[in-house]
CSV table of C-alpha atoms and ligand atoms in Angstrom, one decimal:
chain,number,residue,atom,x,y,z
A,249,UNK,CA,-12.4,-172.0,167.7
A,250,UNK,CA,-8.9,-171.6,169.1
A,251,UNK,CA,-8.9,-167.5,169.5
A,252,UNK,CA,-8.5,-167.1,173.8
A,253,UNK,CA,-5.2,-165.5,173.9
A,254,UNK,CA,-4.4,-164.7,170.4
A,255,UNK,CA,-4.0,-161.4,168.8
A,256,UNK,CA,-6.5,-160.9,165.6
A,257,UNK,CA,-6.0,-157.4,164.1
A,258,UNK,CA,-9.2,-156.8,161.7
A,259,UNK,CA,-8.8,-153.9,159.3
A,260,UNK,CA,-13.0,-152.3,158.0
A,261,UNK,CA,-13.5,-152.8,161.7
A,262,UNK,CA,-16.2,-149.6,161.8
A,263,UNK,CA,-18.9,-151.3,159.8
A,264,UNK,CA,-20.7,-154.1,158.2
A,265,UNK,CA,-18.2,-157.3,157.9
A,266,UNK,CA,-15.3,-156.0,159.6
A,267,UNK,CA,-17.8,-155.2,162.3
A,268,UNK,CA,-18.7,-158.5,162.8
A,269,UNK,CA,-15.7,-160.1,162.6
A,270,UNK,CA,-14.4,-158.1,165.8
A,271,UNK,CA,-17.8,-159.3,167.7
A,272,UNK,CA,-16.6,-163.1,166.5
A,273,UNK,CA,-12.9,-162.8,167.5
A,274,UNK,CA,-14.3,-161.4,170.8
A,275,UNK,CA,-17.3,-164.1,171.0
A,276,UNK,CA,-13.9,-166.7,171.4
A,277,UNK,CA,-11.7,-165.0,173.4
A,278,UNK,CA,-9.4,-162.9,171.1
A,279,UNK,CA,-7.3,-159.6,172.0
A,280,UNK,CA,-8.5,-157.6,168.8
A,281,UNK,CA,-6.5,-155.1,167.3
A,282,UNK,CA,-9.7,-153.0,165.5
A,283,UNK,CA,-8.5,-150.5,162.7
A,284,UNK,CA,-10.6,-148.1,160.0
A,285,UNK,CA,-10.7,-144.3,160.1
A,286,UNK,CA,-13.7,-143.6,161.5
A,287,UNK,CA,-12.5,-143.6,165.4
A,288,UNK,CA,-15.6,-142.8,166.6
A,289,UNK,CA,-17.2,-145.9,165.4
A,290,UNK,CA,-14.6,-148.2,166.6
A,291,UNK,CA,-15.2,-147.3,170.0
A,292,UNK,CA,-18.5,-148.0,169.8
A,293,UNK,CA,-17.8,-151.4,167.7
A,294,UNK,CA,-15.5,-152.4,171.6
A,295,UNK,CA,-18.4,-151.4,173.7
A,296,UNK,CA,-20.7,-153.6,171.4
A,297,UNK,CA,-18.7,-156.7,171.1
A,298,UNK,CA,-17.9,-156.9,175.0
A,299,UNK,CA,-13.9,-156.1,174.7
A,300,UNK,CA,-11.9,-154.3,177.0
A,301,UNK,CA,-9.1,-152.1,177.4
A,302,UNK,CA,-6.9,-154.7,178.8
A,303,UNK,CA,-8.2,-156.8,175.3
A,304,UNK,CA,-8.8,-154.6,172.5
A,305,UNK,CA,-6.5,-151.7,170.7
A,306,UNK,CA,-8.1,-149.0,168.8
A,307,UNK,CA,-6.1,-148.3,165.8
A,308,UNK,CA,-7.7,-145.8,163.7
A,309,UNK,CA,-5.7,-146.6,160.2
A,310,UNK,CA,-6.1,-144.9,156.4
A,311,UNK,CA,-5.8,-147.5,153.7
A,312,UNK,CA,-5.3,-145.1,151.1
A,313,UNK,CA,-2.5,-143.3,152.7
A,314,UNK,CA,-0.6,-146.9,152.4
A,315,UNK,CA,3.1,-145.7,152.4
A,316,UNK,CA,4.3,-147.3,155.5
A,317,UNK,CA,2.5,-148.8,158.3
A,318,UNK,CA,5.5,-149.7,160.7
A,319,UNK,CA,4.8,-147.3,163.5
A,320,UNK,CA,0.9,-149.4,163.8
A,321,UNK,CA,2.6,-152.7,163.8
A,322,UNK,CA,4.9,-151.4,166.7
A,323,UNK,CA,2.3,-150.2,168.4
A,324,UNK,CA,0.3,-153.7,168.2
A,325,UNK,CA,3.5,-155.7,169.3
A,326,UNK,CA,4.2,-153.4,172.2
A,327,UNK,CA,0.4,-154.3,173.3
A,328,UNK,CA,0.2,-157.7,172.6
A,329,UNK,CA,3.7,-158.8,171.9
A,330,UNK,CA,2.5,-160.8,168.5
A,331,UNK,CA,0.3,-160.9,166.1
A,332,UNK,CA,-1.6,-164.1,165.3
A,333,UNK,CA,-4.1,-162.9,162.7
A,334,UNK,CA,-4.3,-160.2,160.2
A,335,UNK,CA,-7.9,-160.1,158.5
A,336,UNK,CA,-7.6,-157.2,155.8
A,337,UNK,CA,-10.4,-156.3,155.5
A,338,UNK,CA,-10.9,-152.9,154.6
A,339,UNK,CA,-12.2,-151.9,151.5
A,340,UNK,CA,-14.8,-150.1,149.2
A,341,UNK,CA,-16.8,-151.0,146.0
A,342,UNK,CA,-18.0,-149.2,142.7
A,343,UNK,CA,-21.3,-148.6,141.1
A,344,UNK,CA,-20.4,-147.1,137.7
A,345,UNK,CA,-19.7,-148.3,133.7
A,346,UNK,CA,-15.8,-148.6,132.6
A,347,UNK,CA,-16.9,-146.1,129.9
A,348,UNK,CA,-18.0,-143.7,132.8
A,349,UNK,CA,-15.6,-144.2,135.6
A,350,UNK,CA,-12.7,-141.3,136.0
A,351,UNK,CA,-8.9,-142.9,136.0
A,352,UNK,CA,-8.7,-141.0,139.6
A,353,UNK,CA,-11.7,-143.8,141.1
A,354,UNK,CA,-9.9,-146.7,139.9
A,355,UNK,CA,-6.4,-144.7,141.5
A,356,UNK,CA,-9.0,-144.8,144.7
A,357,UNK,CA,-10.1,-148.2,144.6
A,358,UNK,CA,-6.9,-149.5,144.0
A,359,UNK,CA,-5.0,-147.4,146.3
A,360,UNK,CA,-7.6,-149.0,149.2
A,361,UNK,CA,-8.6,-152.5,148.0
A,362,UNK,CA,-5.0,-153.5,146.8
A,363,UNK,CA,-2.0,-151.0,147.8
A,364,UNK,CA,-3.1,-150.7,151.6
A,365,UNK,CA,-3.9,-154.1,151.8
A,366,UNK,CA,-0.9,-155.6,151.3
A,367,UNK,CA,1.1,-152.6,152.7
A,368,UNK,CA,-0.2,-153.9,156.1
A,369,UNK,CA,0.3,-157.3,155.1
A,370,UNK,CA,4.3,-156.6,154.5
A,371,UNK,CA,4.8,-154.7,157.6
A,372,UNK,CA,3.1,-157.3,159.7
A,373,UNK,CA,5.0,-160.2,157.9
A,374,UNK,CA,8.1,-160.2,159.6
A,375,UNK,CA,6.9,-160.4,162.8
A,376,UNK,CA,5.5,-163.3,161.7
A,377,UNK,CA,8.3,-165.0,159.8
A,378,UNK,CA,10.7,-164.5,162.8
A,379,UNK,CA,8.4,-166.4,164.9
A,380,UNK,CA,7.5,-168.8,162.3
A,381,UNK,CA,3.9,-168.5,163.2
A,382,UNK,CA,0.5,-166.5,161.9
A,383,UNK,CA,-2.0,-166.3,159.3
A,384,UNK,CA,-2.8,-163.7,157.2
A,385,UNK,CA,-6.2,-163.2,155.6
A,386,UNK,CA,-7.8,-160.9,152.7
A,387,UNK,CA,-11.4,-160.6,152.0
A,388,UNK,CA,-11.8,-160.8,148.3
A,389,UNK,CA,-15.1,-160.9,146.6
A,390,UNK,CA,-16.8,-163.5,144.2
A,391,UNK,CA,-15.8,-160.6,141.7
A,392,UNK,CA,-12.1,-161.2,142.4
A,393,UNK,CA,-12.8,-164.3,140.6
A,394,UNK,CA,-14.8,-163.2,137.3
A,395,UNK,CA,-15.3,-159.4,136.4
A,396,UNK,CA,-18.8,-158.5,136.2
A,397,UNK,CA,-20.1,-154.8,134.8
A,398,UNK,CA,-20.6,-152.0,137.2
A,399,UNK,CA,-17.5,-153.3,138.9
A,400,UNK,CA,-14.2,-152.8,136.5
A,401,UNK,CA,-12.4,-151.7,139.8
A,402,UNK,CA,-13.3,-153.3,142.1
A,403,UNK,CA,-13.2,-156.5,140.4
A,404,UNK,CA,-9.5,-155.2,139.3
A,405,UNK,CA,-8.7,-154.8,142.8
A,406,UNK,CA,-9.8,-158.2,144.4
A,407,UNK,CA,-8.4,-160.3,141.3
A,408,UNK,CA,-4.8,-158.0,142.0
A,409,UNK,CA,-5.4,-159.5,145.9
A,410,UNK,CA,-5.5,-162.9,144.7
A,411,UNK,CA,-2.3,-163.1,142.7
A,412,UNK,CA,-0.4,-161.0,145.7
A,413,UNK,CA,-2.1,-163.5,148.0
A,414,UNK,CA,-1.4,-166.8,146.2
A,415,UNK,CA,2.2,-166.3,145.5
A,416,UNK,CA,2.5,-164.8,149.7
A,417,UNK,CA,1.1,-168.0,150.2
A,418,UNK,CA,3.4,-170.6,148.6
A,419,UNK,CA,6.8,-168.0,149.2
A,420,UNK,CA,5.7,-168.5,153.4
A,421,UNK,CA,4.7,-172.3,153.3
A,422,UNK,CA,8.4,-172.9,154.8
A,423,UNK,CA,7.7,-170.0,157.4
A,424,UNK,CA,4.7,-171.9,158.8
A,425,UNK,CA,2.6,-168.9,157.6
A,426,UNK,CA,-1.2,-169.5,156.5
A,427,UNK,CA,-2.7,-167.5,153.6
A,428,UNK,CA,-6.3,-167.4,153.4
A,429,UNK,CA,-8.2,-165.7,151.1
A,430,UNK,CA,-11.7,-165.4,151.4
A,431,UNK,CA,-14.7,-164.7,149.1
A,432,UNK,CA,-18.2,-163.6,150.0
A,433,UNK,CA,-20.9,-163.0,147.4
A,434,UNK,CA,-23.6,-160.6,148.5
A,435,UNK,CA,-23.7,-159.8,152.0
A,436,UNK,CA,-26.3,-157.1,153.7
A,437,UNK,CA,-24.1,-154.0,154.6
A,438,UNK,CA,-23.7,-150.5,153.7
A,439,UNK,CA,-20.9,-151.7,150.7
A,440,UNK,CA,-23.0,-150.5,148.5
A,441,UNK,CA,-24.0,-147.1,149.6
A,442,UNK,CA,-20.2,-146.8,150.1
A,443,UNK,CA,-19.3,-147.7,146.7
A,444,UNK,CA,-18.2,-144.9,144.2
A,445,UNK,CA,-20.0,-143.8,141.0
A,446,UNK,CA,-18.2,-142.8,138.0
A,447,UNK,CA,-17.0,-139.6,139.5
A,448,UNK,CA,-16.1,-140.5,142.9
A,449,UNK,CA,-19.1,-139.9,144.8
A,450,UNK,CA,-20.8,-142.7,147.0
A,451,UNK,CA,-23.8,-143.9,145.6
A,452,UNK,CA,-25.6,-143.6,148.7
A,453,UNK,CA,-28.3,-146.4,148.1
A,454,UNK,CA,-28.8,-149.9,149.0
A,455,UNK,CA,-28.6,-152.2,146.2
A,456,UNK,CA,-31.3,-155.2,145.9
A,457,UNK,CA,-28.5,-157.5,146.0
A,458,UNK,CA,-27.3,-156.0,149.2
A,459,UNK,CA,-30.4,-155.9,150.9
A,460,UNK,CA,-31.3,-159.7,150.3
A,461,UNK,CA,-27.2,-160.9,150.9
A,462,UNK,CA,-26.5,-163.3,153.9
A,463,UNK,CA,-25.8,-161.3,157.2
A,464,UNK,CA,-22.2,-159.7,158.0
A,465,UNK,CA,-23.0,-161.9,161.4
A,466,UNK,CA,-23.2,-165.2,159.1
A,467,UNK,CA,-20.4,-164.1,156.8
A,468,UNK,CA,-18.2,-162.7,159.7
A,469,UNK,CA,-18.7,-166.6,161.3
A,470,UNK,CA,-18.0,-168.9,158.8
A,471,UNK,CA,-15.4,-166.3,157.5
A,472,UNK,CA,-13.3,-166.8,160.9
A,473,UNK,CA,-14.1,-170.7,160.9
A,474,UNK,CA,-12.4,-171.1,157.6
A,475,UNK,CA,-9.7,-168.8,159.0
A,476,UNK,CA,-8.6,-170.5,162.1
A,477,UNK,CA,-9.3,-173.8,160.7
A,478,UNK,CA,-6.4,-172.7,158.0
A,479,UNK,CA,-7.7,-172.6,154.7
A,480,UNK,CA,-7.0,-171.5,151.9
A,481,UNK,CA,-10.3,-170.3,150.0
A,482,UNK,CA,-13.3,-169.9,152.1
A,483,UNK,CA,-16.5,-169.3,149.7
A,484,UNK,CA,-19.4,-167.9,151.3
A,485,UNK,CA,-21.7,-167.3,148.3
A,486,UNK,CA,-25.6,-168.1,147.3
A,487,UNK,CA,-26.0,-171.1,145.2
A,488,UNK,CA,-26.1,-168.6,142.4
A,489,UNK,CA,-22.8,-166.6,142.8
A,490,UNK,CA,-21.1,-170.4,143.4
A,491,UNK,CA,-22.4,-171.6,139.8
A,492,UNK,CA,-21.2,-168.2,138.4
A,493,UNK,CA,-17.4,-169.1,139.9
A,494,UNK,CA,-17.7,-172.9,138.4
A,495,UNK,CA,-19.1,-171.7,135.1
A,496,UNK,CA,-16.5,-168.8,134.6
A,497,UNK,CA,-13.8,-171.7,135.3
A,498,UNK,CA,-15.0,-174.2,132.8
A,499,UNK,CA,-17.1,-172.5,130.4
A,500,UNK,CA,-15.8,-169.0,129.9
A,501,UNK,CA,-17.7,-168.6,126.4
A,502,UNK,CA,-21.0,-169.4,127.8
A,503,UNK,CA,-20.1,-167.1,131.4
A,504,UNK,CA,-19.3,-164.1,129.0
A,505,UNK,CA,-22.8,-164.5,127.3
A,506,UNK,CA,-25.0,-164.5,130.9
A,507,UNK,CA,-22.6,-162.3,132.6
A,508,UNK,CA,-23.5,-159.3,130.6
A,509,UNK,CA,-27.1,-159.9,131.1
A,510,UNK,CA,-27.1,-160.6,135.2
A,511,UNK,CA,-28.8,-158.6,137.5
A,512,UNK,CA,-25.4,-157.0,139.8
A,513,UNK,CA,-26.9,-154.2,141.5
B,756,NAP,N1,-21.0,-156.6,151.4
B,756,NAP,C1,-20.8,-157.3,150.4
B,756,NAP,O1,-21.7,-157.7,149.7
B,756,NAP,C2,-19.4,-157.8,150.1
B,756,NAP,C3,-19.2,-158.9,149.2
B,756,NAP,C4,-18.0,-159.3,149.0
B,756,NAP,C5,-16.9,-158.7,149.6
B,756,NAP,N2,-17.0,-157.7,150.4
B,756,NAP,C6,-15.8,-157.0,151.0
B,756,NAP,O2,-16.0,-157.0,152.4
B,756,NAP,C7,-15.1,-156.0,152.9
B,756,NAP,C8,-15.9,-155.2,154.0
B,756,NAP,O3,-17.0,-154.5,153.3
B,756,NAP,P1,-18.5,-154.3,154.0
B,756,NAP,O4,-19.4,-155.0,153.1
B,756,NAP,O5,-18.4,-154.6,155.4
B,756,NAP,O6,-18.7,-152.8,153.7
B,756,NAP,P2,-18.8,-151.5,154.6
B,756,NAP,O7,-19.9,-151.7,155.6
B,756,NAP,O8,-18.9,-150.3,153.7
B,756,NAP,O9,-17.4,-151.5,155.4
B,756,NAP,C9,-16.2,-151.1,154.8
B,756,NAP,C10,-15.1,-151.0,155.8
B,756,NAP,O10,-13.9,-150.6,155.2
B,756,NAP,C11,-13.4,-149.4,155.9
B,756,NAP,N3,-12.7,-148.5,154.9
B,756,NAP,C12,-13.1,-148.0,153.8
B,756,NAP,N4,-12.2,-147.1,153.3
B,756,NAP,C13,-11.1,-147.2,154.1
B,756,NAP,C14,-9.9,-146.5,154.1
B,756,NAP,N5,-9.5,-145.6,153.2
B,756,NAP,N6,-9.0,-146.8,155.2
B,756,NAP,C15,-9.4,-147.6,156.1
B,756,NAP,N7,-10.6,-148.3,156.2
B,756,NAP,C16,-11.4,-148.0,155.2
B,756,NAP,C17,-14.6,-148.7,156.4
B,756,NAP,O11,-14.2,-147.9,157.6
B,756,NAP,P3,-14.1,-146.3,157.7
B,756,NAP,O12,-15.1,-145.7,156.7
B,756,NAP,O13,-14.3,-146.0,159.1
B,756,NAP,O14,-12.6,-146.1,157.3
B,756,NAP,C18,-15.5,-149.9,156.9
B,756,NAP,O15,-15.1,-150.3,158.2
B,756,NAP,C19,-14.7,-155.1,151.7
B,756,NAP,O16,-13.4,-155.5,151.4
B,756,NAP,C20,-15.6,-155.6,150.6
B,756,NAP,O17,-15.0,-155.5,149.3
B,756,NAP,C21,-18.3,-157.2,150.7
């Protein structure tokens, strides 16, 4: 992979995924920008992965408090002097009915998953467009591309993501700037303890889909593979969650029948 020397800023950098991802970038030679709120945790994620001062920045970031995100990008360019790759990463789940959910979860969820997102996305972009170089990623979900129950937000979230992502995409072809979206199916991390209930509390368990997903370490590598090698959708789902996204695309009517009766937690 062609990281030694390039900037990769990776946003969920405390845990799980994002976690990984920074060990990956570092495994190849990346400066890594590592940002989340838990500073703590970060510090600990550059003594794991091997980085250094001279190659890593801790940037301890909220997503939800998305307003502007200018003084971070500054801060990143006056270490590095560019940014090569953003991977937004960042996010959290739910675990909670539509019928059950208070309007101030999906605020959160949305607020996180979609507005802070691509709030860092638009500050970093025109660093990007005046050099006419980088790639910008977002980690979606397989429920950014069919809604499933227990998951109304979330799912909102990741399919808002796509449409920000797809028309980022074709506005920047000219700019020589990649858009990648990428979207894992289960994956064993603590997404699911994370994830809100109905009122806005974590749930606090591991789901039985969690706890039998693919590694972060497997879905952090082929994650960054698809990345670098430029592409556009990067699908790192079971054989099951990949049949799911084929027959929500070609046979919605028969999708909206199993849906309702598949096993999501
Ligand atoms: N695990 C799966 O099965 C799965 C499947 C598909 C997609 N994904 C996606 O993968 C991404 C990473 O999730 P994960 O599975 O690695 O879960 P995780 O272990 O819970 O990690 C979530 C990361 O997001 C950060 N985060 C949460 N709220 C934040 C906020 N307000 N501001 C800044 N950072 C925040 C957390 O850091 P702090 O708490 O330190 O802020 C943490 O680093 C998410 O976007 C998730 O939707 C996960």
């Amino acid at each position: 992979m062609q990281l030694a020397q390039k900037t990769v800023w990776i946003t969920g950098a405390s845990s799980g995924i994002g976690k990984a991802l920074v060990a990956e970038a570092a495994r190849h030679g990346a400066n890594v920008v590592l940002s989340a709120r838990d500073k703590a945790a970060l510090v600990q994620v550059v003594k794991d992965s091997g980085l250094t001062p001279a190659n890593s920045l801790i940037l301890p970031l909220d997503l939800s408090r998305y307003k502007k995100f200018d003084a971070e990008v500054k801060t990143v360019l006056k270490k590095f002097s560019k940014i090569d790759f953003l991977i937004n990463n960042g996010g959290i789940s739910q675990r909670s009915l539509a019928a059950e959910t208070q309007i101030q979860v999906y605020e959160e969820i949305m607020a996180v998953n979609y507005f802070g997102n691509i709030s860092l996305t638009l500050a970093v972009l025109p660093s990007m467009r005046s050099r006419r170089s980088g790639s910008i990623a977002t980690i979606s979900s397989v429920a950014g591309k069919f809604g499933t129950p227990y998951r109304s937000g979330y799912s909102a979230s990741k399919f808002a993501l796509s449409g920000f992502y797809e028309a980022l995409r074709a506005e920047n072809f000219k700019e020589n700037i990649q858009v990648s979206i990428v979207y894992p199916g289960f994956v064993k991390t603590n997404v699911s303890l994370n994830a809100r209930t109905g009122s806005g509390k974590k749930q606090g368990t591991m789901d039985t889909g969690q706890s039998v997903g693919i590694s972060a370490e497997e879905c952090a590598q082929r994650a960054l593979a698809g990345i670098v090698r430029g592409k556009n959708e990067i699908y790192i789902a079971g054989p099951k969650e990949r049949f799911a996204v084929l027959l929500h695309r070609f046979f919605p009517g028969l999708f909206a029948r199993v849906i309702r009766k598949a096993k999501v937690t």
